[in-house]
Coordinates of C-alpha atoms and ligand atoms in Angstrom, one line a residue:
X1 CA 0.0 0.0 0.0
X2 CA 0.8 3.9 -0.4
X3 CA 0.6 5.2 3.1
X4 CA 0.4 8.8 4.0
X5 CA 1.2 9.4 7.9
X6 CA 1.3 12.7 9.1
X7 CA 3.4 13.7 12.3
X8 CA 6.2 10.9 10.8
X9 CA 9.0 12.5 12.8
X10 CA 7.1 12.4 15.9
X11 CA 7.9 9.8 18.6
X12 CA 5.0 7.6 17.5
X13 CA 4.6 8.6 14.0
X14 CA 8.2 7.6 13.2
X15 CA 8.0 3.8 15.0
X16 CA 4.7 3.5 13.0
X17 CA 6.9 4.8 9.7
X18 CA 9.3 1.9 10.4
X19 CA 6.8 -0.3 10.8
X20 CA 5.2 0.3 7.8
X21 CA 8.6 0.3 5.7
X22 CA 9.2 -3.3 7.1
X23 CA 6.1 -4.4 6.7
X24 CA 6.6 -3.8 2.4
X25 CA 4.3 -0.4 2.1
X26 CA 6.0 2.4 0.6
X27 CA 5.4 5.7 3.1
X28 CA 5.0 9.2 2.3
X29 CA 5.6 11.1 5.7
X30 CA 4.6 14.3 6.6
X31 CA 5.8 16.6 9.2
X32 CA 6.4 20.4 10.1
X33 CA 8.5 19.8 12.7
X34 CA 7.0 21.8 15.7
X35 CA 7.2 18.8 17.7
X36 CA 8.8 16.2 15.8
X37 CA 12.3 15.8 14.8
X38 CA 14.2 15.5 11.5
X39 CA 16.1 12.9 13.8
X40 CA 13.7 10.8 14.5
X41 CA 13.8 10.2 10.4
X42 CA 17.4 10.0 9.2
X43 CA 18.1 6.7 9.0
X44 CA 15.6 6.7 6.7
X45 CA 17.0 9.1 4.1
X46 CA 17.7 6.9 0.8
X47 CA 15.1 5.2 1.4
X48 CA 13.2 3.9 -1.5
X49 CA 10.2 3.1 0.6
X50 CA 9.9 6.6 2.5
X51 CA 9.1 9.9 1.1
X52 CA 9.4 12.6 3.2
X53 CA 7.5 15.9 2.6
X54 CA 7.7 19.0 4.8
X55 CA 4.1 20.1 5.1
X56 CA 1.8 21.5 8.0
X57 CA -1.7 19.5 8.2
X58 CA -3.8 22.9 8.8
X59 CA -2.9 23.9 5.3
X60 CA -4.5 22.1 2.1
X61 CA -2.3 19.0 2.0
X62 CA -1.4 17.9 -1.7
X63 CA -0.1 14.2 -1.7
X64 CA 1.5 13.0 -4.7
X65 CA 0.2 9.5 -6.6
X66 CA -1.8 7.5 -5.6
X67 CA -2.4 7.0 -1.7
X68 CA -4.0 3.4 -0.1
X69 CA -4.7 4.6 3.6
X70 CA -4.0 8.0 5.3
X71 CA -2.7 7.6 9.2
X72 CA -2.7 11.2 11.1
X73 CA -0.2 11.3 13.7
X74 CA 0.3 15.3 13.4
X75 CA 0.0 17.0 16.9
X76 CA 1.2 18.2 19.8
X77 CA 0.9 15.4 23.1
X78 CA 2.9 16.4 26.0
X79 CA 0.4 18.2 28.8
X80 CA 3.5 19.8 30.5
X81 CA 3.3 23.8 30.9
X82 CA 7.1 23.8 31.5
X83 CA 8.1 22.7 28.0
X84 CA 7.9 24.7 24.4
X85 CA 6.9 21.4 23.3
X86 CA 3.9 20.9 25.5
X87 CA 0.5 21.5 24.2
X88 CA -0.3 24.2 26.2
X89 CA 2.1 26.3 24.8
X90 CA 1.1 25.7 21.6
X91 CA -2.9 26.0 22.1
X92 CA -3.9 27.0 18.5
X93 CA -1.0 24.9 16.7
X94 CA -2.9 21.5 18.8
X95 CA -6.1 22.4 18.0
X96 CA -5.6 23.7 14.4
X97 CA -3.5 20.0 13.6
X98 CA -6.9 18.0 16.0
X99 CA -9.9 20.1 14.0
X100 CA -7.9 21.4 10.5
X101 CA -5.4 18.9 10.1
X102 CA -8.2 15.9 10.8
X103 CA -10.4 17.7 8.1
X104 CA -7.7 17.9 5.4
X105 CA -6.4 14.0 5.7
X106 CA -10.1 13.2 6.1
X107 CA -10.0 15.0 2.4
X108 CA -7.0 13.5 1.0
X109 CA -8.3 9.9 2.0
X110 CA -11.6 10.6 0.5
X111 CA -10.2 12.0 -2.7
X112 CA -8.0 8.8 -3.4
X113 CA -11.2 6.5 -1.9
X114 CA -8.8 5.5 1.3
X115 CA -8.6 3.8 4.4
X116 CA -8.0 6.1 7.4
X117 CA -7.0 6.0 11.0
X118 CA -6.9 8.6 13.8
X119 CA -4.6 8.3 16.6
X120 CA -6.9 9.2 19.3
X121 CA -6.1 9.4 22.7
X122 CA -7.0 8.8 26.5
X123 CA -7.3 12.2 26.7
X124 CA -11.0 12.2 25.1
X125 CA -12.0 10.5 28.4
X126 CA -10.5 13.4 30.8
X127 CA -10.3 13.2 34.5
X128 CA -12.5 10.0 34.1
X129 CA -15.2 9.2 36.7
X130 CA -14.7 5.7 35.4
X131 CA -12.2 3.5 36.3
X132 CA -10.6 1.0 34.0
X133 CA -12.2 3.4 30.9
X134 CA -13.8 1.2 28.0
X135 CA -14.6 2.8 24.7
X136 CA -18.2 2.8 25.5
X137 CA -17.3 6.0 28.1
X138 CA -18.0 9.5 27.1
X139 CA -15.3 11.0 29.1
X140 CA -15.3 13.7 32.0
X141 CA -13.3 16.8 30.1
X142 CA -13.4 20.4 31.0
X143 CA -13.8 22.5 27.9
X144 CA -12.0 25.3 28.9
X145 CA -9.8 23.3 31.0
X146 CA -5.5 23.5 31.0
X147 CA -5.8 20.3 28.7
X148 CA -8.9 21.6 26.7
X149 CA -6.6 22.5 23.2
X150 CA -5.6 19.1 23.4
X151 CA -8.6 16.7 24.7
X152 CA -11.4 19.1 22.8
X153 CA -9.5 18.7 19.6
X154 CA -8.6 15.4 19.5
X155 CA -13.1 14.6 20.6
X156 CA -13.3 17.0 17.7
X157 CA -11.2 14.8 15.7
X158 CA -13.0 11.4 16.3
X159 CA -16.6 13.1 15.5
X160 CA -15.3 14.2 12.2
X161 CA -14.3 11.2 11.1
X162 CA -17.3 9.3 12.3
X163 CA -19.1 12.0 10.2
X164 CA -16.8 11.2 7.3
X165 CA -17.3 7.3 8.0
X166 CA -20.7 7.5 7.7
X167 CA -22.0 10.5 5.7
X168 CA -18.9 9.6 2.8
X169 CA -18.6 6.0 4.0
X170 CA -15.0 6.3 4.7
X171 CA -13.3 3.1 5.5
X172 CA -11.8 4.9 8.7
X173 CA -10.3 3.6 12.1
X174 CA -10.0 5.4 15.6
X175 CA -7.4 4.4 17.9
X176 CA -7.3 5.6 21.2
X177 CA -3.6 5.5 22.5
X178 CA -3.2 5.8 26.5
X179 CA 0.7 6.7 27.9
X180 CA 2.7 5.2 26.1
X181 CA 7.5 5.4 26.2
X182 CA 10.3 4.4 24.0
X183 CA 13.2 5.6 22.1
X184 CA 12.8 9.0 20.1
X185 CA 11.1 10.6 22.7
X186 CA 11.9 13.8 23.5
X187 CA 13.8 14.6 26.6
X188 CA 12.6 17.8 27.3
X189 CA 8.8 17.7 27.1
X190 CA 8.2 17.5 30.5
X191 CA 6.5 14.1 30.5
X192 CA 6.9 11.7 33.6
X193 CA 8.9 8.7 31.9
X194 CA 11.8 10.8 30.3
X195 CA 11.3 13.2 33.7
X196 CA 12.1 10.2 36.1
X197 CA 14.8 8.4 33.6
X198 CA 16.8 11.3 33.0
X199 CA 17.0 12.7 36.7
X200 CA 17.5 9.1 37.9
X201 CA 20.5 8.9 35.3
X202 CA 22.4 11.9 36.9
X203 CA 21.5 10.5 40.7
X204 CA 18.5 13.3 41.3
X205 CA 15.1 12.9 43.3
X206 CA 12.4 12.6 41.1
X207 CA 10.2 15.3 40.1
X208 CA 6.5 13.6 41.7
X209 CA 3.6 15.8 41.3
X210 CA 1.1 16.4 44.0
X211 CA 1.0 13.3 46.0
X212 CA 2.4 10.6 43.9
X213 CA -1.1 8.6 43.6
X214 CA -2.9 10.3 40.4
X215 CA -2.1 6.8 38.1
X216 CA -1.2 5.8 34.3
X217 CA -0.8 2.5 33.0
X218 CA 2.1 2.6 30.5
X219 CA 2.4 0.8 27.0
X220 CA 6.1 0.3 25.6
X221 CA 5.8 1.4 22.4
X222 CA 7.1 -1.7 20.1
X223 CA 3.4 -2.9 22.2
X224 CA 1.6 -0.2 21.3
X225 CA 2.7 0.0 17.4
X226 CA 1.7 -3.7 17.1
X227 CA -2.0 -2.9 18.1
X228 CA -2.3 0.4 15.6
X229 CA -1.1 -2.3 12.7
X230 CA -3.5 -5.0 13.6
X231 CA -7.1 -2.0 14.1
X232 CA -5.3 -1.3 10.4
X233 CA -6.0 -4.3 9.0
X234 CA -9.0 -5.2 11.3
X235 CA -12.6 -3.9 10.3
X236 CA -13.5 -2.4 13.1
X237 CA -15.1 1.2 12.8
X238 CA -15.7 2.0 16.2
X239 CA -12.4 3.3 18.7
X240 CA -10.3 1.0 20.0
X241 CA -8.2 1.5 23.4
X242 CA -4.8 0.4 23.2
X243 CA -3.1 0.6 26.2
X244 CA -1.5 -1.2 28.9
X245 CA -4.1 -2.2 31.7
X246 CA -1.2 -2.1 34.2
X247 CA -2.1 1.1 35.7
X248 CA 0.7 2.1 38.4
X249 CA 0.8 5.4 40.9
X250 CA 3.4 8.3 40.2
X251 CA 4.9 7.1 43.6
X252 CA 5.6 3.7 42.2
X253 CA 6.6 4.5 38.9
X254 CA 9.4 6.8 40.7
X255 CA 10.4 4.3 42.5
X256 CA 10.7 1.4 40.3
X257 CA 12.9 3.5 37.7
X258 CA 15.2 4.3 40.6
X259 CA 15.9 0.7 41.5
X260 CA 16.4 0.3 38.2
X261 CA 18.8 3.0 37.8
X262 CA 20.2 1.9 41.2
X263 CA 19.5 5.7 42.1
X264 CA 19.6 6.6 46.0
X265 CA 18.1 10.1 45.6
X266 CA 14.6 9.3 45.9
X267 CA 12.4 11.4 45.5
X268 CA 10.6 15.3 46.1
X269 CA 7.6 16.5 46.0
X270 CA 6.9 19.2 43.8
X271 CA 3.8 21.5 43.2
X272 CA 1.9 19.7 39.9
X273 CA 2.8 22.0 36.9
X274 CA -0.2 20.6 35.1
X275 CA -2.3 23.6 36.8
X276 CA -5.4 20.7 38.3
X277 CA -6.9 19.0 35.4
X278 CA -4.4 16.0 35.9
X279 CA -6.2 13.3 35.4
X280 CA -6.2 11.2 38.9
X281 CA -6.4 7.7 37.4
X282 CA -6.1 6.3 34.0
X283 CA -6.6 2.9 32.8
X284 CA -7.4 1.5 29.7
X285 CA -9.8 -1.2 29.3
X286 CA -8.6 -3.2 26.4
X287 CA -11.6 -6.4 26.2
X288 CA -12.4 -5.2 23.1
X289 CA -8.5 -4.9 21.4
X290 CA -8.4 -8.5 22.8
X291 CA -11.5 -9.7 21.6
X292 CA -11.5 -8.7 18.3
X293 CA -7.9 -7.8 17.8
X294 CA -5.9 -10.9 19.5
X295 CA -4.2 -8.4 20.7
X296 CA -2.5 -7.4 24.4
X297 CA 0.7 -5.9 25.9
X298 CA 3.9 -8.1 25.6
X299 CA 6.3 -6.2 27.5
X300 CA 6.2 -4.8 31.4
X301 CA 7.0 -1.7 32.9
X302 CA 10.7 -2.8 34.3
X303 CA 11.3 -4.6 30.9
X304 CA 10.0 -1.6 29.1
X305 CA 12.4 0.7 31.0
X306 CA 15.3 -1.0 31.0
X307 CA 15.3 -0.9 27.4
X308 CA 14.8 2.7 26.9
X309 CA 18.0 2.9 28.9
X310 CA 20.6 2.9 26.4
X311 CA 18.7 5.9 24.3
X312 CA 18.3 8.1 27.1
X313 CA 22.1 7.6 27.8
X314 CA 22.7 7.9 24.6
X315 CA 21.1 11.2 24.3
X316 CA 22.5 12.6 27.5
X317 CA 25.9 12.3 26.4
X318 CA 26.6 9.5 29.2
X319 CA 27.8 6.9 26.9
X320 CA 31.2 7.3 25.2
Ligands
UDP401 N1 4.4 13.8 36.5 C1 5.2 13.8 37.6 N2 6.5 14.3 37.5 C2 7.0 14.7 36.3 C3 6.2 14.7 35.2 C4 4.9 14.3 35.3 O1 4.8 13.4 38.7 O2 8.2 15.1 36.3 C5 3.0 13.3 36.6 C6 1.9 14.1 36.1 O3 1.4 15.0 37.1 C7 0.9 13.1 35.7 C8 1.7 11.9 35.3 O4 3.0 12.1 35.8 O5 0.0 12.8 36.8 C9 1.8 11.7 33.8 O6 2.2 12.9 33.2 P1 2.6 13.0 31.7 O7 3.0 14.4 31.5 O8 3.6 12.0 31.3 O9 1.3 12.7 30.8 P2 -0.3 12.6 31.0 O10 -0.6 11.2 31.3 O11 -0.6 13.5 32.2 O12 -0.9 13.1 29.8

């Protein structure tokens, strides 16, 4: 197949470029580069399955040939204030690539009669008053909210393409991707995994939030990819959670990276930077990605870590 997938430098959008590429399909990735990085894609450069185009999604996206499926990976997805790459400083750029960016892929799949997925997120579920969330939840989001640019745009997102599924009968997918680490993350936007790795590298406490005991459940993202590839090829309309159901507190997830690390700083407290909003618990329920996907999380959390190791030494300049 010809895939289009926008946001192809981005942390996910680049293992799901990969993916693609080894599964046979020749990619055309698309990427302006606010969040994603041109390194994220170099080893693809020569390439003869990967095209790269430099384009924002808000604008009217031309894709050369003849495209199969269009995946749209474009956007911001880091909550933290602290960080230029967080969403909320970059309100309208989030919800311009969630509400424009959705509309013009929606466009270019129904021009060339193509599948298409949307990477969703937990996010559409808020601060849930449900615990595990299954994709039969409408969610608990503040509209106005810190998170709004980012949670409204993406609930945006999924009613558009239901509307293009069923008013142009687009062959379309939703996934609905909860937390989720790996290599090519960035370092510096502010989320908790590459927080707690990189200060337990250089022997610092780690940054906890509030309390410690808002939870996530985190996917690793070889785990994650896998599931995106098999709602592909399913024929499921309707969102799909993918996730790992492990859900874990801050204050465990601190201190299992620094065993790991072998780390003797602990931890500190810190005043949460996400301004209220944070979600306190987050779990996926993922019955129905087993059910009708075969599909469930391979690797753990200490598995999962330990082999992110390596990159994030890598990319602190700790390994010779
Ligand atoms: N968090 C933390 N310390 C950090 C960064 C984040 O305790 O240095 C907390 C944050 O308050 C949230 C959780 O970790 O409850 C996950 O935050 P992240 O930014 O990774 O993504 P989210 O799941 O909130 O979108």
């Amino acid at each position: 197949m010809n895939i289009l997938v926008t946001g192809a430098a981005g942390f996910l959008g680049s293992h799901l470029c990969d993916r693609l590429i080894k599964d046979g399909h020749f990619v055309i990735g698309m990427d302006n580069f606010i969040t994603g990085s041109p390194k994220n894609l170099e080893h693809l450069a020569g390439n003869e399955q990967f095209l790269f185009i430099k384009q924002d999604v808000s604008n009217f996206i031309f894709a050369p040939g003849e495209i199969d499926a269009v995946m749209h990976f474009a956007s911001p997805a880091s909550p933290n204030k602290e960080s230029r790459f967080g969403y909320p400083n970059l309100p309208i750029q989030t919800m311009k690539a969630g509400a424009l960016g959705t509309h013009n892929t929606l466009g270019v799949a129904k021009a060339h009669h193509a599948r298409y997925l949307l990477a969703s997120t937990s996010e559409i579920y808020g601060d849930p008053a449900v615990n595990p969330q299954p994709e039969s939840y409408w969610g608990h989001v503040n509209p106005i909210g810190p998170r709004s640019m980012y949670d409204e745009a993406k609930r945006f997102a999924e009613a558009l393409v239901m509307s293009y599924h069923n008013f142009h009968s687009i062959d379309t997918r939703i996934v609905r991707i909860f937390n989720t680490y790996g290599t090519r993350m960035r370092l510096d936007d502010g989320r908790v995994v590459p927080n707690f790795i990189q200060q337990a590298l250089r022997k610092e406490p780690l940054t906890v939030y509030g309390d410690g005991s808002q939870t996530r459940s985190f996917c690793f993202v070889d785990d994650l990819i896998e599931g995106i590839v098999r709602l592909f090829h399913s024929d499921e309309t309707m969102p799909v959670n993918i996730g790992n159901p492990v859900e874990m507190s801050m204050l465990a997830l601190a201190d299992t990276i620094n065993q790991i690390c072998d780390n003797p700083a602990g931890i500190k407290f810190m005043k949460n930077l996400q301004l209220g909003n944070d979600p306190k618990r987050r779990q996926p329920d993922i019955t129905k990605a087993k059910q009708i996907l075969d599909w469930s999380p391979q690797v753990n959390v200490e598995e999962g870590i330990r082999r992110v190791l390596p990159y994030f030494k890598q990319e602190m300049g700790l390994v010779e």
